mmCIF file with all atom_site columns, C-alpha atoms in Angstrom:
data_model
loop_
_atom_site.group_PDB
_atom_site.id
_atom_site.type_symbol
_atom_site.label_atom_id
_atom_site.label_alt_id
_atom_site.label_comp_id
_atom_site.label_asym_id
_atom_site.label_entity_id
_atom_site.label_seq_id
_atom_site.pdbx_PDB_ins_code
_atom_site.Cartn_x
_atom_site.Cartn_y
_atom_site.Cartn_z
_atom_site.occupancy
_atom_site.B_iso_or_equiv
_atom_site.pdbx_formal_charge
_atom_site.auth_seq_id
_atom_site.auth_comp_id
_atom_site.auth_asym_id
_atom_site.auth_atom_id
_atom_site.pdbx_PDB_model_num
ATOM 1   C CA . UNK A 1 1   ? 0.000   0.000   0.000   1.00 0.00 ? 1   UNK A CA 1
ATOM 2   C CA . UNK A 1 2   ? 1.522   3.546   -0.841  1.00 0.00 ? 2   UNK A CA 1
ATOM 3   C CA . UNK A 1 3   ? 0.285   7.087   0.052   1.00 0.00 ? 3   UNK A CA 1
ATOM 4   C CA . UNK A 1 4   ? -0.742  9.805   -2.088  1.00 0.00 ? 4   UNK A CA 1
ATOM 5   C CA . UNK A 1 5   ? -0.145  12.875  -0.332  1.00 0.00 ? 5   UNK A CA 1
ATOM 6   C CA . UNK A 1 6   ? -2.909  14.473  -2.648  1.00 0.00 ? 6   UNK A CA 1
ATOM 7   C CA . UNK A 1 7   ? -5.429  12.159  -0.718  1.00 0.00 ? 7   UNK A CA 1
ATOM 8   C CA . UNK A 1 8   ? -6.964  12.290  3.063   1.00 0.00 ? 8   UNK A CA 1
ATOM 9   C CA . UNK A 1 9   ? -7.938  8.296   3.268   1.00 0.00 ? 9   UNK A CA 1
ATOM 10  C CA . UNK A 1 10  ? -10.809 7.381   5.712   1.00 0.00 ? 10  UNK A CA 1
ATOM 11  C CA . UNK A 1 11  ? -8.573  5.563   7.497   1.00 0.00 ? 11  UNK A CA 1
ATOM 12  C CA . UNK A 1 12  ? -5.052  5.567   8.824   1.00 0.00 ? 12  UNK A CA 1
ATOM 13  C CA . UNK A 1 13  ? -2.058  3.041   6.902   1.00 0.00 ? 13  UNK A CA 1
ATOM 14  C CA . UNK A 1 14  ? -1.762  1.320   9.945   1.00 0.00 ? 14  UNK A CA 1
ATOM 15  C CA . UNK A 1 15  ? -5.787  0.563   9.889   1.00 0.00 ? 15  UNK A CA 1
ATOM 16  C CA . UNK A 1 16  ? -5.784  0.197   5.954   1.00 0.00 ? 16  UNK A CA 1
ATOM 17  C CA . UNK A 1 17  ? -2.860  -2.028  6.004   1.00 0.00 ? 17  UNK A CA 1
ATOM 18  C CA . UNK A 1 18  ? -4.915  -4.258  8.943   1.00 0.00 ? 18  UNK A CA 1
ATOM 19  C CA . UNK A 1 19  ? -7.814  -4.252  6.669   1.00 0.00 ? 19  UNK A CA 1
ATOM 20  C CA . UNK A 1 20  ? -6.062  -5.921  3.813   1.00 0.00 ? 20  UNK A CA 1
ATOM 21  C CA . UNK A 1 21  ? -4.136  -8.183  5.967   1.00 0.00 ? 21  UNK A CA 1
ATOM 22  C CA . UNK A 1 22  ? -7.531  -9.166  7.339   1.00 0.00 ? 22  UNK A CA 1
ATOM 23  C CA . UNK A 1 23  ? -9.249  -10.076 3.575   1.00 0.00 ? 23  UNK A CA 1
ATOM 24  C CA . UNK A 1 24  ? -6.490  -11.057 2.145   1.00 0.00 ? 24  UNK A CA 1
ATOM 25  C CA . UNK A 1 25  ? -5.287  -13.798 5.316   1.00 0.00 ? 25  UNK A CA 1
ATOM 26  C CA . UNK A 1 26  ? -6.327  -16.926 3.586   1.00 0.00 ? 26  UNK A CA 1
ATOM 27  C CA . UNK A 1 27  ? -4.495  -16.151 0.208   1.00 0.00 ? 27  UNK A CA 1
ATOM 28  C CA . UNK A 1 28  ? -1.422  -18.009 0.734   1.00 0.00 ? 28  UNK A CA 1
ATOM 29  C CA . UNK A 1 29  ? 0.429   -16.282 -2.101  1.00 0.00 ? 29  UNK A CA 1
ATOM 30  C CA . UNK A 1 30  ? -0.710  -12.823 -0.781  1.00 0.00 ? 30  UNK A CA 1
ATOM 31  C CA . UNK A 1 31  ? 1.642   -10.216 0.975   1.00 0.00 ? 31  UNK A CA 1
ATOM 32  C CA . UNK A 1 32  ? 0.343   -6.906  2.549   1.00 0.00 ? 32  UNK A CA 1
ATOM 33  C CA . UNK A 1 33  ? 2.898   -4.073  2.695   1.00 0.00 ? 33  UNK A CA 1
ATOM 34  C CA . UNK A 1 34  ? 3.517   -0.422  2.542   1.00 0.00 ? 34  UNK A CA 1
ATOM 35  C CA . UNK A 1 35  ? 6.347   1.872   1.328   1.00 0.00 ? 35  UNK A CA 1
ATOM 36  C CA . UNK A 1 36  ? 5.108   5.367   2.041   1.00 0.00 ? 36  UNK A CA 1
ATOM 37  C CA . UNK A 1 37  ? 7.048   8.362   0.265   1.00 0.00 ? 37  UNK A CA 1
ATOM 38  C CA . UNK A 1 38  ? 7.575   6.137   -2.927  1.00 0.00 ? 38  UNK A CA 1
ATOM 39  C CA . UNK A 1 39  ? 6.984   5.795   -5.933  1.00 0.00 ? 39  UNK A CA 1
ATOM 40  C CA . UNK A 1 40  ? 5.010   2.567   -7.140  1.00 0.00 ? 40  UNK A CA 1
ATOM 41  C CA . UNK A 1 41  ? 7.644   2.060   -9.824  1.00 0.00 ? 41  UNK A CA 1
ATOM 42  C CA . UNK A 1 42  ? 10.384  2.143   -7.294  1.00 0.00 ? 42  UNK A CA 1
ATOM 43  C CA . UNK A 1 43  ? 9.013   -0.127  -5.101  1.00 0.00 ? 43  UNK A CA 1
ATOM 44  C CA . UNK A 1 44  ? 7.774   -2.690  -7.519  1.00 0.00 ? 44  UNK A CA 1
ATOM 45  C CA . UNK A 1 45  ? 11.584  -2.425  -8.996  1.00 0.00 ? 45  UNK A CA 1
ATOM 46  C CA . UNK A 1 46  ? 12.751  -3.256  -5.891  1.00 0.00 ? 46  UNK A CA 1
ATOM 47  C CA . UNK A 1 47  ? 10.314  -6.761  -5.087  1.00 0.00 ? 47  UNK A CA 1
ATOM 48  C CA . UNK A 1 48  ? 10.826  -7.408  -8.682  1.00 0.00 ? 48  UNK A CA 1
ATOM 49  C CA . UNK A 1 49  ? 6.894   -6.932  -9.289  1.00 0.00 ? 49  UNK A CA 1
ATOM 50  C CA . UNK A 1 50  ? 6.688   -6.865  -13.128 1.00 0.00 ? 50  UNK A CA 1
ATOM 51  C CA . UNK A 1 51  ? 2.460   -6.155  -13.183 1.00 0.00 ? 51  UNK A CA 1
ATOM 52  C CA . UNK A 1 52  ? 0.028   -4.476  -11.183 1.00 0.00 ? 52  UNK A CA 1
ATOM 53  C CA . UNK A 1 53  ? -3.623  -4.913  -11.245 1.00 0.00 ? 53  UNK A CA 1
ATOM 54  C CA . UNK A 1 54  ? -5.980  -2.317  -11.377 1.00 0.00 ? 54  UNK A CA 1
ATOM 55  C CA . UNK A 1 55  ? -10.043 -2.209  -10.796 1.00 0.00 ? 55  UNK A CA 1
ATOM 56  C CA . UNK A 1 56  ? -11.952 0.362   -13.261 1.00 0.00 ? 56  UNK A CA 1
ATOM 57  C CA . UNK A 1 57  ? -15.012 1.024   -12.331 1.00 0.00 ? 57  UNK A CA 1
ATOM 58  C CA . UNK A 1 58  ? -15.898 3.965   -15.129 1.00 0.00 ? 58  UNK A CA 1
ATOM 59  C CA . UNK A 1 59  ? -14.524 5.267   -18.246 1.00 0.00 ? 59  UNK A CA 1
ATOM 60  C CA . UNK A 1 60  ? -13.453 8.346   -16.490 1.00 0.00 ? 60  UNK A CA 1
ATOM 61  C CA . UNK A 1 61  ? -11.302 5.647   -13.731 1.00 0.00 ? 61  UNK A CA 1
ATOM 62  C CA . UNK A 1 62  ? -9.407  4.545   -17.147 1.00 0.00 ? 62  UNK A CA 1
ATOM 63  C CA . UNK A 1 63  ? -8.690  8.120   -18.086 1.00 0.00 ? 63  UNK A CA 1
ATOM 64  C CA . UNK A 1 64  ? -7.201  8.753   -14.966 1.00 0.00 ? 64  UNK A CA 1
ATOM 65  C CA . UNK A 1 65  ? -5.302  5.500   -14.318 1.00 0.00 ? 65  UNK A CA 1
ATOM 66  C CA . UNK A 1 66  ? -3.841  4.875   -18.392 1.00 0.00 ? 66  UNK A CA 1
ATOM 67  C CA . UNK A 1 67  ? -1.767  7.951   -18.335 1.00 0.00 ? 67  UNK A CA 1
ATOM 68  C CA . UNK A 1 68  ? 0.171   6.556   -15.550 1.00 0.00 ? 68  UNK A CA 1
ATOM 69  C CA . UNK A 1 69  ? -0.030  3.154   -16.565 1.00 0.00 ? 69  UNK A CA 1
ATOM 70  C CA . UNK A 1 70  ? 2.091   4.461   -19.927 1.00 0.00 ? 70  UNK A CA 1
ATOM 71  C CA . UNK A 1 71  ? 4.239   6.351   -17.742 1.00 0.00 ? 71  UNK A CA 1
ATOM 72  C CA . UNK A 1 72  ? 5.250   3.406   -15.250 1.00 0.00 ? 72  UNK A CA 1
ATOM 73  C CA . UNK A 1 73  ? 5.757   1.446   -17.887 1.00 0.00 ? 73  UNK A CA 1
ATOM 74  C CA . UNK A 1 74  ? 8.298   3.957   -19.598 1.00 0.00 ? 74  UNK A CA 1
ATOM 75  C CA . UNK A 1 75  ? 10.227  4.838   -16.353 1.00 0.00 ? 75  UNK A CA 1
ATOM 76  C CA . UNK A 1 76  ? 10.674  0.691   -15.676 1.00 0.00 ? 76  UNK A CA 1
ATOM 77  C CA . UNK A 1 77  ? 8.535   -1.659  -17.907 1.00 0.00 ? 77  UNK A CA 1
ATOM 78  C CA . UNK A 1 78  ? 6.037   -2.424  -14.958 1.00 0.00 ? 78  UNK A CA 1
ATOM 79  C CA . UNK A 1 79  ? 2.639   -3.357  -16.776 1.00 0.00 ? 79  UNK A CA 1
ATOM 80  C CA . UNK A 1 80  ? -0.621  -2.466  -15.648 1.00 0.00 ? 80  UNK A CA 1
ATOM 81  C CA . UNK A 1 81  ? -3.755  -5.285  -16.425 1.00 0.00 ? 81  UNK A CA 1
ATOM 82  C CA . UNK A 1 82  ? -7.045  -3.264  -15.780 1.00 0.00 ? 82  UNK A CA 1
ATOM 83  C CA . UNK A 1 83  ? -9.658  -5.414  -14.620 1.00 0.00 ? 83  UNK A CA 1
ATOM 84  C CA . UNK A 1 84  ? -13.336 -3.643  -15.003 1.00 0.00 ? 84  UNK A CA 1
ATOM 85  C CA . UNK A 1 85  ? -15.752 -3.897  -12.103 1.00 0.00 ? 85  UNK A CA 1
ATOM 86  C CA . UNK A 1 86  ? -19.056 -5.690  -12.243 1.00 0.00 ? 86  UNK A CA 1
ATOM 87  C CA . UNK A 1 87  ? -21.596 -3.407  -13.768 1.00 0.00 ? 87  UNK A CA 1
ATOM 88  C CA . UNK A 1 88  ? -23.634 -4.188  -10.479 1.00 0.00 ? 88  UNK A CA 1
ATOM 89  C CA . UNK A 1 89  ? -21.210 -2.699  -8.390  1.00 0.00 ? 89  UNK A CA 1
ATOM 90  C CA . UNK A 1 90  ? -20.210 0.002   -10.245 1.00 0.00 ? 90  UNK A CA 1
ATOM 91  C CA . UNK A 1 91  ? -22.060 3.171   -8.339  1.00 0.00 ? 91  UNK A CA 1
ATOM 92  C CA . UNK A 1 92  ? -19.676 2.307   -5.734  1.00 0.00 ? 92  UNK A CA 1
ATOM 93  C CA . UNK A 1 93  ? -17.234 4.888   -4.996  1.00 0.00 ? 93  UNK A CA 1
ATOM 94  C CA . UNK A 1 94  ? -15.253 5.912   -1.539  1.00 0.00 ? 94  UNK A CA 1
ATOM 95  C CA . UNK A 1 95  ? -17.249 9.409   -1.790  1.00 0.00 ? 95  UNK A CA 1
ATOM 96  C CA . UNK A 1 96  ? -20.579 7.022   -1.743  1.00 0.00 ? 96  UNK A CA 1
ATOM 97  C CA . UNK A 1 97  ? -19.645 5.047   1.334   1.00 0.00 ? 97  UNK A CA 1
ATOM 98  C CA . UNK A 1 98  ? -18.132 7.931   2.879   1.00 0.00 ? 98  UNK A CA 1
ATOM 99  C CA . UNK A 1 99  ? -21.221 10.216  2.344   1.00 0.00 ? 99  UNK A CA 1
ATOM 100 C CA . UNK A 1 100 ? -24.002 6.925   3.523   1.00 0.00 ? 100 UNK A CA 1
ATOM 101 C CA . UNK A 1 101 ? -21.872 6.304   7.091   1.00 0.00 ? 101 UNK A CA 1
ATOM 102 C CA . UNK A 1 102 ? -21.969 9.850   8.154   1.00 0.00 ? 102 UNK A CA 1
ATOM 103 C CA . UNK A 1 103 ? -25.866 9.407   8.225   1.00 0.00 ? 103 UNK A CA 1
#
């Protein structure tokens, strides 16, 4: 898991990272970390991570995430497989969840 200073997240890296650990336990080829202050490219470099996977749940998500996808790839070869979301769950956004537990 890395930061993006842009970004306040709901929770704190310690909690996020707990989270993951906690959904992801029973995947034995599964490894929850963080490097915050890093770049993705630098950090996948360094565990010799050749792809990352990313969800999409709109065309708008793609036009964010390609741009950097091209430019990771560039700066170290690291690919980028976009995986789209189910069309059911695709009204789901952090914004949504946040905005439905404040009620």
């Amino acid at each position: 898991m890395l930061t993006n200073p842009a970004k306040a997240g709901r929770f704190f890296l310690p909690e996020r990272l707990a989270l993951l650990a906690d959904v992801t336990g029973d995947l034995v080829n599964v490894t929850v970390d963080s490097s915050p202050g890093r770049l993705l490219v630098d950090y996948c470099r360094e565990a010799r991570i050749g792809v990352i996977v990313r969800g999409v749940r709109t065309p708008a998500d793609l036009e964010h995430e390609l741009p950097m996808a091209r430019a990771n790839r560039h700066l170290s070869g690291l690919e980028t497989l976009f995986v789209p979301t189910s069309p059911a769950h695709a009204y789901l956004s952090s914004t949504l969840v946040t905005a439905t537990t404040r009620r």
